[in-house]
PDB file of C-alpha atoms and ligand atoms in Angstrom:
ATOM      1  CA  MET A 470     -35.998 -60.579 183.370  1.00 30.00           C
ATOM      2  CA  PRO A 471     -36.936 -63.745 186.729  1.00 31.00           C
ATOM      3  CA  ARG A 472     -37.884 -61.706 189.561  1.00 32.00           C
ATOM      4  CA  THR A 473     -34.710 -62.176 192.292  1.00 35.00           C
ATOM      5  CA  THR A 474     -36.326 -63.284 195.565  1.00 41.00           C
ATOM      6  CA  GLY A 475     -35.007 -65.129 198.422  1.00 42.00           C
ATOM      7  CA  ALA A 476     -34.833 -69.375 197.658  1.00 37.00           C
ATOM      8  CA  ARG A 477     -36.542 -69.512 201.538  1.00 42.00           C
ATOM      9  CA  ALA A 478     -39.188 -67.484 200.123  1.00 44.00           C
ATOM     10  CA  ALA A 479     -39.899 -68.898 196.949  1.00 41.00           C
ATOM     11  CA  ALA A 480     -39.392 -72.872 197.909  1.00 38.00           C
ATOM     12  CA  ARG A 481     -42.692 -71.440 200.075  1.00 42.00           C
ATOM     13  CA  ARG A 482     -44.933 -71.050 196.636  1.00 44.00           C
ATOM     14  CA  LEU A 483     -47.483 -73.263 195.694  1.00 40.00           C
ATOM     15  CA  PRO A 484     -47.893 -75.132 192.705  1.00 44.00           C
ATOM     16  CA  ARG A 485     -49.870 -72.827 190.267  1.00 61.00           C
ATOM     17  CA  GLY A 486     -52.427 -73.469 187.161  1.00 67.00           C
ATOM     18  CA  TYR A 487     -50.623 -73.109 183.195  1.00 73.00           C
ATOM     19  CA  GLY A 488     -50.122 -69.481 182.908  1.00 74.00           C
ATOM     20  CA  ALA A 489     -47.117 -69.579 186.002  1.00 77.00           C
ATOM     21  CA  GLN A 490     -43.788 -70.416 183.392  1.00 83.00           C
ATOM     22  CA  ALA A 491     -44.960 -68.196 181.712  1.00 86.00           C
ATOM     23  CA  ARG A 492     -41.648 -66.125 181.023  1.00 83.00           C
ATOM     24  CA  VAL A 493     -40.163 -69.384 180.760  1.00 87.00           C
ATOM     25  CA  TYR A 494     -42.128 -69.801 178.114  1.00 88.00           C
ATOM     26  CA  ASP A 495     -40.659 -68.875 174.701  1.00 87.00           C
ATOM     27  CA  HIS A 496     -37.326 -70.208 175.751  1.00 89.00           C
ATOM     28  CA  GLU A 497     -37.995 -72.565 176.944  1.00 88.00           C
ATOM     29  CA  TYR A 498     -39.946 -73.709 173.468  1.00 90.00           C
ATOM     30  CA  ARG A 499     -37.460 -71.645 171.261  1.00 88.00           C
ATOM     31  CA  ASP A 500     -37.206 -74.883 168.981  1.00 89.00           C
ATOM     32  CA  ALA A 501     -40.178 -75.749 169.187  1.00 91.00           C
ATOM     33  CA  THR A 502     -40.858 -74.993 165.907  1.00 91.00           C
ATOM     34  CA  ALA A 503     -42.101 -78.151 164.159  1.00 96.00           C
ATOM     35  CA  ASP A 504     -46.103 -77.198 164.551  1.00 97.00           C
ATOM     36  CA  VAL A 505     -45.997 -74.020 163.492  1.00 98.00           C
ATOM     37  CA  ALA A 506     -44.744 -75.686 159.925  1.00 97.00           C
ATOM     38  CA  PHE A 507     -47.136 -77.706 160.221  1.00 97.00           C
ATOM     39  CA  ILE A 508     -49.687 -75.851 160.666  1.00 98.00           C
ATOM     40  CA  GLN A 509     -48.704 -73.632 158.315  1.00 98.00           C
ATOM     41  CA  ALA A 510     -48.373 -76.288 155.119  1.00 97.00           C
ATOM     42  CA  ARG A 511     -51.849 -77.069 156.348  1.00 97.00           C
ATOM     43  CA  LEU A 512     -53.356 -73.451 155.909  1.00 98.00           C
ATOM     44  CA  ASP A 513     -51.723 -73.733 152.681  1.00 97.00           C
ATOM     45  CA  GLU A 514     -52.555 -77.171 151.496  1.00 96.00           C
ATOM     46  CA  ALA A 515     -56.294 -76.051 152.365  1.00 96.00           C
ATOM     47  CA  ARG A 516     -56.238 -72.748 150.030  1.00 96.00           C
ATOM     48  CA  VAL A 517     -57.255 -70.601 154.234  1.00 96.00           C
ATOM     49  CA  ARG A 518     -56.702 -67.009 153.611  1.00 94.00           C
ATOM     50  CA  GLY A 519     -59.287 -66.402 155.391  1.00 95.00           C
ATOM     51  CA  PRO A 520     -58.972 -65.016 159.863  1.00 98.00           C
ATOM     52  CA  LEU A 521     -57.723 -67.931 162.210  1.00 98.00           C
ATOM     53  CA  LEU A 522     -58.428 -68.813 165.738  1.00 98.00           C
ATOM     54  CA  GLU A 523     -56.549 -69.969 167.953  1.00 98.00           C
ATOM     55  CA  LEU A 524     -57.494 -71.536 171.521  1.00 98.00           C
ATOM     56  CA  GLY A 525     -54.944 -71.691 174.052  1.00 97.00           C
ATOM     57  CA  CYS A 526     -52.856 -68.947 172.318  1.00 97.00           C
ATOM     58  CA  GLY A 527     -50.472 -68.396 175.279  1.00 95.00           C
ATOM     59  CA  THR A 528     -47.795 -66.394 174.203  1.00 95.00           C
ATOM     60  CA  GLY A 529     -48.487 -66.678 170.481  1.00 97.00           C
ATOM     61  CA  ARG A 530     -45.584 -69.194 169.903  1.00 97.00           C
ATOM     62  CA  VAL A 531     -47.575 -70.201 167.111  1.00 98.00           C
ATOM     63  CA  ALA A 532     -50.117 -66.646 166.514  1.00 98.00           C
ATOM     64  CA  ILE A 533     -47.148 -64.756 165.594  1.00 98.00           C
ATOM     65  CA  PRO A 534     -45.236 -66.924 163.212  1.00 98.00           C
ATOM     66  CA  LEU A 535     -48.542 -67.511 161.493  1.00 98.00           C
ATOM     67  CA  ALA A 536     -49.533 -63.450 161.235  1.00 98.00           C
ATOM     68  CA  LEU A 537     -45.817 -63.048 160.151  1.00 98.00           C
ATOM     69  CA  ALA A 538     -46.632 -65.243 157.015  1.00 97.00           C
ATOM     70  CA  GLY A 539     -49.243 -63.223 156.312  1.00 97.00           C
ATOM     71  CA  HIS A 540     -52.345 -64.475 157.738  1.00 98.00           C
ATOM     72  CA  ARG A 541     -54.968 -62.101 160.482  1.00 98.00           C
ATOM     73  CA  VAL A 542     -55.018 -64.345 164.250  1.00 98.00           C
ATOM     74  CA  THR A 543     -57.104 -63.780 167.070  1.00 98.00           C
ATOM     75  CA  GLY A 544     -55.529 -65.917 169.447  1.00 98.00           C
ATOM     76  CA  ILE A 545     -57.337 -66.166 173.018  1.00 98.00           C
ATOM     77  CA  ASP A 546     -55.783 -67.928 175.943  1.00 96.00           C
ATOM     78  CA  ILE A 547     -57.044 -67.601 179.861  1.00 94.00           C
ATOM     79  CA  SER A 548     -53.685 -66.654 181.008  1.00 93.00           C
ATOM     80  CA  GLU A 549     -53.478 -63.335 181.727  1.00 93.00           C
ATOM     81  CA  ALA A 550     -49.744 -63.865 181.983  1.00 92.00           C
ATOM     82  CA  MET A 551     -49.728 -66.052 179.514  1.00 93.00           C
ATOM     83  CA  LEU A 552     -51.491 -62.551 177.003  1.00 96.00           C
ATOM     84  CA  ASP A 553     -48.927 -60.329 178.024  1.00 94.00           C
ATOM     85  CA  ALA A 554     -45.869 -62.075 177.391  1.00 93.00           C
ATOM     86  CA  GLY A 555     -47.796 -62.374 173.774  1.00 96.00           C
ATOM     87  CA  ARG A 556     -48.539 -57.884 174.179  1.00 97.00           C
ATOM     88  CA  ALA A 557     -45.346 -57.648 174.815  1.00 95.00           C
ATOM     89  CA  ARG A 558     -43.744 -59.341 171.819  1.00 96.00           C
ATOM     90  CA  ARG A 559     -46.665 -58.139 169.499  1.00 97.00           C
ATOM     91  CA  ARG A 560     -45.410 -54.767 170.051  1.00 97.00           C
ATOM     92  CA  ARG A 561     -41.938 -55.342 168.677  1.00 97.00           C
ATOM     93  CA  LEU A 562     -43.598 -56.740 166.105  1.00 98.00           C
ATOM     94  CA  PRO A 563     -42.928 -54.292 162.569  1.00 98.00           C
ATOM     95  CA  PRO A 564     -46.799 -52.362 162.246  1.00 98.00           C
ATOM     96  CA  GLU A 565     -48.776 -54.149 159.607  1.00 98.00           C
ATOM     97  CA  VAL A 566     -47.653 -57.553 161.061  1.00 98.00           C
ATOM     98  CA  ALA A 567     -49.147 -56.198 165.046  1.00 98.00           C
ATOM     99  CA  ALA A 568     -52.013 -55.275 163.247  1.00 98.00           C
ATOM    100  CA  ARG A 569     -52.693 -58.983 161.480  1.00 98.00           C
ATOM    101  CA  LEU A 570     -52.763 -60.086 165.500  1.00 98.00           C
ATOM    102  CA  ARG A 571     -54.629 -59.906 168.291  1.00 98.00           C
ATOM    103  CA  PHE A 572     -55.426 -61.522 172.283  1.00 98.00           C
ATOM    104  CA  ALA A 573     -57.594 -62.020 173.569  1.00 97.00           C
ATOM    105  CA  ARG A 574     -58.517 -63.015 177.075  1.00 97.00           C
ATOM    106  CA  LYS A 575     -61.539 -65.763 176.824  1.00 97.00           C
ATOM    107  CA  ASP A 576     -62.007 -69.522 177.776  1.00 97.00           C
ATOM    108  CA  MET A 577     -62.043 -71.752 175.152  1.00 97.00           C
ATOM    109  CA  ARG A 578     -65.154 -73.583 176.765  1.00 97.00           C
ATOM    110  CA  ASP A 579     -67.235 -70.499 176.419  1.00 96.00           C
ATOM    111  CA  PHE A 580     -66.507 -67.991 174.020  1.00 97.00           C
ATOM    112  CA  ALA A 581     -68.117 -66.243 170.830  1.00 96.00           C
ATOM    113  CA  PHE A 582     -67.736 -63.620 168.184  1.00 97.00           C
ATOM    114  CA  PRO A 583     -69.289 -60.867 166.162  1.00 96.00           C
ATOM    115  CA  ARG A 584     -67.184 -62.341 163.461  1.00 94.00           C
ATOM    116  CA  ARG A 585     -66.382 -65.460 161.564  1.00 97.00           C
ATOM    117  CA  PHE A 586     -63.335 -67.132 161.133  1.00 98.00           C
ATOM    118  CA  SER A 587     -62.822 -69.693 158.537  1.00 98.00           C
ATOM    119  CA  ALA A 588     -60.356 -71.758 159.983  1.00 98.00           C
ATOM    120  CA  VAL A 589     -59.659 -72.839 164.058  1.00 98.00           C
ATOM    121  CA  LEU A 590     -56.446 -73.823 165.824  1.00 98.00           C
ATOM    122  CA  ALA A 591     -56.440 -76.030 168.675  1.00 98.00           C
ATOM    123  CA  PRO A 592     -51.965 -76.182 168.966  1.00 98.00           C
ATOM    124  CA  PHE A 593     -50.047 -78.068 171.972  1.00 96.00           C
ATOM    125  CA  SER A 594     -52.318 -80.062 173.649  1.00 96.00           C
ATOM    126  CA  ALA A 595     -54.411 -76.827 174.067  1.00 97.00           C
ATOM    127  CA  LEU A 596     -57.848 -78.806 173.728  1.00 98.00           C
ATOM    128  CA  ALA A 597     -56.173 -81.713 176.024  1.00 97.00           C
ATOM    129  CA  MET A 598     -56.440 -78.952 178.819  1.00 96.00           C
ATOM    130  CA  LEU A 599     -59.731 -79.091 179.474  1.00 97.00           C
ATOM    131  CA  THR A 600     -60.181 -82.606 181.675  1.00 96.00           C
ATOM    132  CA  GLU A 601     -64.019 -83.067 181.461  1.00 96.00           C
ATOM    133  CA  PRO A 602     -65.996 -84.004 178.248  1.00 97.00           C
ATOM    134  CA  ALA A 603     -68.386 -81.874 178.785  1.00 97.00           C
ATOM    135  CA  GLU A 604     -66.368 -79.059 178.563  1.00 98.00           C
ATOM    136  CA  ARG A 605     -64.478 -80.546 175.159  1.00 98.00           C
ATOM    137  CA  ALA A 606     -68.187 -80.940 173.842  1.00 98.00           C
ATOM    138  CA  ALA A 607     -68.512 -77.271 174.756  1.00 98.00           C
ATOM    139  CA  CYS A 608     -65.271 -76.006 172.913  1.00 98.00           C
ATOM    140  CA  LEU A 609     -65.981 -77.901 170.255  1.00 98.00           C
ATOM    141  CA  ALA A 610     -69.486 -76.576 169.812  1.00 98.00           C
ATOM    142  CA  ARG A 611     -68.537 -72.495 169.928  1.00 98.00           C
ATOM    143  CA  CYS A 612     -66.538 -73.694 167.509  1.00 98.00           C
ATOM    144  CA  ARG A 613     -68.555 -74.636 164.827  1.00 98.00           C
ATOM    145  CA  ALA A 614     -70.639 -71.208 166.244  1.00 97.00           C
ATOM    146  CA  ALA A 615     -67.239 -69.864 165.542  1.00 98.00           C
ATOM    147  CA  LEU A 616     -65.762 -70.780 162.316  1.00 98.00           C
ATOM    148  CA  GLU A 617     -68.003 -70.299 158.253  1.00 96.00           C
ATOM    149  CA  PRO A 618     -69.747 -73.335 156.823  1.00 94.00           C
ATOM    150  CA  GLY A 619     -66.946 -74.868 155.335  1.00 94.00           C
ATOM    151  CA  GLY A 620     -64.289 -73.451 157.382  1.00 97.00           C
ATOM    152  CA  LEU A 621     -61.419 -75.618 159.280  1.00 98.00           C
ATOM    153  CA  LEU A 622     -61.333 -77.045 162.821  1.00 98.00           C
ATOM    154  CA  LEU A 623     -56.751 -78.593 162.846  1.00 98.00           C
ATOM    155  CA  ILE A 624     -56.291 -80.843 166.192  1.00 98.00           C
ATOM    156  CA  ASP A 625     -53.032 -81.037 167.949  1.00 98.00           C
ATOM    157  CA  LEU A 626     -53.204 -82.972 171.019  1.00 97.00           C
ATOM    158  CA  PHE A 627     -50.768 -86.024 172.963  1.00 94.00           C
ATOM    159  CA  ALA A 628     -51.013 -89.432 171.810  1.00 93.00           C
ATOM    160  CA  PRO A 629     -51.997 -91.125 174.510  1.00 89.00           C
ATOM    161  CA  ARG A 630     -49.990 -94.148 174.855  1.00 79.00           C
ATOM    162  CA  ALA A 631     -50.156 -95.799 177.597  1.00 61.00           C
ATOM    163  CA  ALA A 632     -46.894 -95.146 179.235  1.00 64.00           C
ATOM    164  CA  GLY A 633     -46.440 -91.522 180.171  1.00 60.00           C
ATOM    165  CA  VAL A 634     -42.761 -89.528 180.901  1.00 63.00           C
ATOM    166  CA  PRO A 635     -41.996 -90.228 184.541  1.00 71.00           C
ATOM    167  CA  THR A 636     -39.563 -87.952 185.278  1.00 81.00           C
ATOM    168  CA  PHE A 637     -37.849 -85.584 182.720  1.00 84.00           C
ATOM    169  CA  ARG A 638     -34.574 -83.248 183.791  1.00 91.00           C
ATOM    170  CA  THR A 639     -33.473 -80.397 180.636  1.00 91.00           C
ATOM    171  CA  SER A 640     -32.358 -77.178 181.050  1.00 93.00           C
ATOM    172  CA  PHE A 641     -32.288 -73.836 178.904  1.00 92.00           C
ATOM    173  CA  ARG A 642     -30.834 -70.353 179.059  1.00 91.00           C
ATOM    174  CA  LEU A 643     -32.428 -67.102 179.639  1.00 87.00           C
ATOM    175  CA  PRO A 644     -31.077 -63.709 177.937  1.00 84.00           C
ATOM    176  CA  PRO A 645     -30.458 -61.405 178.159  1.00 81.00           C
ATOM    177  CA  ARG A 646     -27.746 -62.106 181.090  1.00 82.00           C
ATOM    178  CA  GLY A 647     -28.012 -66.405 180.033  1.00 84.00           C
ATOM    179  CA  LEU A 648     -29.222 -67.286 183.509  1.00 90.00           C
ATOM    180  CA  LEU A 649     -29.841 -70.666 183.653  1.00 93.00           C
ATOM    181  CA  VAL A 650     -33.155 -72.659 184.242  1.00 93.00           C
ATOM    182  CA  GLU A 651     -33.066 -75.745 185.136  1.00 93.00           C
ATOM    183  CA  LYS A 652     -36.409 -77.794 184.317  1.00 94.00           C
ATOM    184  CA  GLU A 653     -37.868 -81.020 186.161  1.00 94.00           C
ATOM    185  CA  SER A 654     -40.840 -82.390 184.761  1.00 91.00           C
ATOM    186  CA  SER A 655     -43.399 -85.236 187.203  1.00 91.00           C
ATOM    187  CA  GLU A 656     -46.324 -87.032 185.407  1.00 90.00           C
ATOM    188  CA  VAL A 657     -48.719 -88.792 186.544  1.00 90.00           C
ATOM    189  CA  VAL A 658     -50.649 -91.538 184.633  1.00 90.00           C
ATOM    190  CA  ASP A 659     -54.403 -91.913 185.692  1.00 91.00           C
ATOM    191  CA  VAL A 660     -55.287 -94.578 183.564  1.00 89.00           C
ATOM    192  CA  THR A 661     -59.213 -94.595 184.820  1.00 92.00           C
ATOM    193  CA  ALA A 662     -59.580 -90.862 185.050  1.00 93.00           C
ATOM    194  CA  ARG A 663     -57.600 -90.357 181.501  1.00 93.00           C
ATOM    195  CA  LEU A 664     -56.356 -87.767 182.866  1.00 94.00           C
ATOM    196  CA  ASP A 665     -51.669 -87.071 183.099  1.00 92.00           C
ATOM    197  CA  HIS A 666     -51.277 -85.415 186.345  1.00 92.00           C
ATOM    198  CA  VAL A 667     -48.032 -83.305 185.433  1.00 90.00           C
ATOM    199  CA  THR A 668     -45.506 -80.700 187.365  1.00 91.00           C
ATOM    200  CA  TYR A 669     -42.901 -78.626 186.401  1.00 92.00           C
ATOM    201  CA  HIS A 670     -40.061 -77.171 188.524  1.00 93.00           C
ATOM    202  CA  TYR A 671     -38.106 -74.608 187.595  1.00 93.00           C
ATOM    203  CA  LYS A 672     -34.777 -73.181 189.161  1.00 93.00           C
ATOM    204  CA  ILE A 673     -33.877 -70.405 187.994  1.00 92.00           C
ATOM    205  CA  ARG A 674     -29.313 -69.303 188.398  1.00 93.00           C
ATOM    206  CA  ASP A 675     -27.006 -67.191 188.486  1.00 90.00           C
ATOM    207  CA  PRO A 676     -24.041 -68.114 187.057  1.00 85.00           C
ATOM    208  CA  GLU A 677     -22.365 -68.550 190.312  1.00 87.00           C
ATOM    209  CA  GLY A 678     -24.883 -71.216 190.210  1.00 89.00           C
ATOM    210  CA  ARG A 679     -27.167 -69.670 193.042  1.00 92.00           C
ATOM    211  CA  LEU A 680     -30.624 -70.292 193.071  1.00 94.00           C
ATOM    212  CA  LEU A 681     -32.495 -66.978 192.189  1.00 91.00           C
ATOM    213  CA  ASP A 682     -36.097 -67.853 192.234  1.00 90.00           C
ATOM    214  CA  GLU A 683     -38.184 -70.871 191.417  1.00 92.00           C
ATOM    215  CA  ILE A 684     -41.538 -71.364 189.743  1.00 91.00           C
ATOM    216  CA  ARG A 685     -44.008 -74.710 190.581  1.00 92.00           C
ATOM    217  CA  VAL A 686     -46.623 -75.111 187.560  1.00 91.00           C
ATOM    218  CA  ALA A 687     -49.134 -77.814 187.891  1.00 91.00           C
ATOM    219  CA  PHE A 688     -51.480 -79.536 186.027  1.00 91.00           C
ATOM    220  CA  ARG A 689     -53.731 -81.664 184.598  1.00 93.00           C
ATOM    221  CA  LEU A 690     -54.414 -83.601 180.788  1.00 94.00           C
ATOM    222  CA  ALA A 691     -56.889 -85.381 179.340  1.00 96.00           C
ATOM    223  CA  ARG A 692     -56.013 -88.631 177.663  1.00 96.00           C
ATOM    224  CA  VAL A 693     -58.129 -87.761 174.489  1.00 97.00           C
ATOM    225  CA  ASP A 694     -57.684 -90.695 172.507  1.00 96.00           C
ATOM    226  CA  ARG A 695     -58.723 -90.806 168.220  1.00 97.00           C
ATOM    227  CA  ALA A 696     -62.196 -92.873 168.611  1.00 97.00           C
ATOM    228  CA  GLU A 697     -62.926 -90.224 171.211  1.00 97.00           C
ATOM    229  CA  ILE A 698     -61.727 -86.821 169.475  1.00 98.00           C
ATOM    230  CA  GLU A 699     -63.914 -87.677 166.237  1.00 98.00           C
ATOM    231  CA  THR A 700     -67.225 -89.257 168.068  1.00 98.00           C
ATOM    232  CA  ALA A 701     -66.928 -85.372 169.287  1.00 98.00           C
ATOM    233  CA  LEU A 702     -66.218 -84.298 166.021  1.00 98.00           C
ATOM    234  CA  TYR A 703     -68.671 -85.632 164.586  1.00 97.00           C
ATOM    235  CA  ALA A 704     -71.462 -85.282 167.445  1.00 97.00           C
ATOM    236  CA  ALA A 705     -70.682 -81.267 167.216  1.00 98.00           C
ATOM    237  CA  GLY A 706     -71.331 -81.227 163.790  1.00 97.00           C
ATOM    238  CA  PHE A 707     -67.976 -81.851 162.322  1.00 98.00           C
ATOM    239  CA  ASP A 708     -66.508 -84.286 159.909  1.00 96.00           C
ATOM    240  CA  ALA A 709     -62.807 -85.655 161.165  1.00 97.00           C
ATOM    241  CA  GLU A 710     -61.057 -85.797 157.187  1.00 96.00           C
ATOM    242  CA  GLU A 711     -57.565 -86.398 158.193  1.00 97.00           C
ATOM    243  CA  VAL A 712     -55.980 -87.665 161.409  1.00 98.00           C
ATOM    244  CA  TRP A 713     -51.598 -87.916 161.864  1.00 98.00           C
ATOM    245  CA  GLY A 714     -49.148 -89.364 164.251  1.00 97.00           C
ATOM    246  CA  ASP A 715     -47.106 -86.897 163.622  1.00 96.00           C
ATOM    247  CA  TYR A 716     -45.779 -83.321 161.956  1.00 97.00           C
ATOM    248  CA  ARG A 717     -44.675 -84.810 159.555  1.00 96.00           C
ATOM    249  CA  GLN A 718     -48.336 -86.280 158.255  1.00 95.00           C
ATOM    250  CA  ARG A 719     -48.001 -90.010 158.944  1.00 96.00           C
ATOM    251  CA  PRO A 720     -50.353 -91.796 159.664  1.00 96.00           C
ATOM    252  CA  TYR A 721     -51.900 -91.995 163.067  1.00 96.00           C
ATOM    253  CA  GLY A 722     -50.926 -95.519 164.996  1.00 94.00           C
ATOM    254  CA  PRO A 723     -50.598 -97.197 168.255  1.00 91.00           C
ATOM    255  CA  GLN A 724     -46.973 -95.604 168.029  1.00 91.00           C
ATOM    256  CA  SER A 725     -47.561 -92.091 167.078  1.00 94.00           C
ATOM    257  CA  GLU A 726     -46.154 -89.304 169.588  1.00 93.00           C
ATOM    258  CA  ARG A 727     -48.981 -86.655 168.433  1.00 96.00           C
ATOM    259  CA  LEU A 728     -53.337 -87.404 167.257  1.00 97.00           C
ATOM    260  CA  ILE A 729     -53.157 -84.427 164.702  1.00 98.00           C
ATOM    261  CA  VAL A 730     -57.029 -84.449 163.973  1.00 98.00           C
ATOM    262  CA  GLN A 731     -57.833 -82.328 160.806  1.00 98.00           C
ATOM    263  CA  ALA A 732     -61.302 -81.474 161.433  1.00 98.00           C
ATOM    264  CA  ARG A 733     -64.439 -79.511 158.303  1.00 98.00           C
ATOM    265  CA  ARG A 734     -67.152 -78.186 159.364  1.00 97.00           C
ATOM    266  CA  LEU A 735     -70.913 -79.589 158.124  1.00 95.00           C
ATOM    267  CA  PRO A 736     -73.608 -78.269 157.100  1.00 90.00           C
ATOM    268  CA  ASP A 737     -76.371 -76.944 158.738  1.00 83.00           C
ATOM    269  CA  ALA A 738     -79.232 -79.780 159.000  1.00 73.00           C
TER     270      ALA A 738
HETATM  271  C1  SAM B1425     -49.411 -76.572 176.358  1.00 83.21           C
HETATM  272  S1  SAM B1425     -50.278 -74.502 176.716  1.00 83.21           S
HETATM  273  C2  SAM B1425     -50.239 -73.728 174.267  1.00 83.21           C
HETATM  274  C3  SAM B1425     -49.388 -72.217 174.107  1.00 83.21           C
HETATM  275  C4  SAM B1425     -49.890 -72.225 173.046  1.00 83.21           C
HETATM  276  N1  SAM B1425     -50.550 -71.898 172.143  1.00 83.21           N
HETATM  277  C5  SAM B1425     -48.097 -73.191 171.998  1.00 83.21           C
HETATM  278  O1  SAM B1425     -48.062 -73.923 171.151  1.00 83.21           O
HETATM  279  O2  SAM B1425     -47.523 -72.238 172.399  1.00 83.21           O
HETATM  280  C6  SAM B1425     -52.237 -73.789 176.013  1.00 83.21           C
HETATM  281  C7  SAM B1425     -52.611 -72.971 176.388  1.00 83.21           C
HETATM  282  O3  SAM B1425     -54.062 -73.317 177.002  1.00 83.21           O
HETATM  283  C8  SAM B1425     -54.248 -72.278 178.027  1.00 83.21           C
HETATM  284  N2  SAM B1425     -55.536 -72.329 178.641  1.00 83.21           N
HETATM  285  C9  SAM B1425     -56.274 -73.705 179.503  1.00 83.21           C
HETATM  286  N3  SAM B1425     -57.463 -73.533 179.868  1.00 83.21           N
HETATM  287  C10 SAM B1425     -57.888 -72.313 178.828  1.00 83.21           C
HETATM  288  C11 SAM B1425     -58.825 -72.637 178.616  1.00 83.21           C
HETATM  289  N4  SAM B1425     -59.944 -72.579 179.154  1.00 83.21           N
HETATM  290  N5  SAM B1425     -59.254 -71.195 178.382  1.00 83.21           N
HETATM  291  C12 SAM B1425     -58.336 -70.842 177.455  1.00 83.21           C
HETATM  292  N6  SAM B1425     -57.431 -71.060 177.199  1.00 83.21           N
HETATM  293  C13 SAM B1425     -57.236 -72.089 178.507  1.00 83.21           C
HETATM  294  C14 SAM B1425     -53.342 -72.147 179.019  1.00 83.21           C
HETATM  295  O4  SAM B1425     -53.127 -70.545 179.759  1.00 83.21           O
HETATM  296  C15 SAM B1425     -51.757 -71.439 177.909  1.00 83.21           C
HETATM  297  O5  SAM B1425     -51.190 -70.837 177.310  1.00 83.21           O
END
């Protein structure tokens, strides 16, 4: 439930990094299920039965349905606000499902676990939040260390097509009062730096249309192309065995919306 504040105080707020929108996130993406079904299908196809690690798990949008499907999932995220929202959802799950799900505050550039995982997932462009190639290389090295031999790494990135969508408006409702959330997203593409500068501006209104609160979020996303991710994976000790362009598993091409790579941990040299 959003805090009710004066519009003037809200307007003074500065843009914040990813996570400021934690309280609206699950309502905004409640219909985003295609990637979850895709990940589930990939895990089934690869007969992954062991524990899963999700990088940048946010509020558990992916981790929770996987736990409901019987997987043991550990989700890591850098944002305490996103993790808190995930933990609140976890408390509402049946105990046997909650027992299969763990959230931990960790940086995906530098994490370690005492145990190995059967698969590591980086859904919904999580890896693109690491804006420097060296950060992505560090993350892939940590993924390799966290995976059992032959373990699976599934990376879902947005496809870096030349033009972004400069401004996009959408709206959705926040339960239980049905408050209206209007969202304006803007994206400025820096082709030279291979970065997208993204800002989200949410306005939360009561049923009479009065502004109750605003949330501003600003972050950057790396425009990672196929050659780069395949090279980085190989350098980190992975074999990129499949590359798809969408959640329907169509081949990756110039018009693809997603760049999805399934990689396998190579044996030690
Ligand atoms: C696009 S969201 C995806 C959330 C969730 N996986 C989903 O699919 O709904 C990316 C997530 O990555 C997290 N994140 C960004 N940088 C991170 C880092 N260095 N380490 C861990 N998590 C990070 C953000 O806090 C955010 O929750």
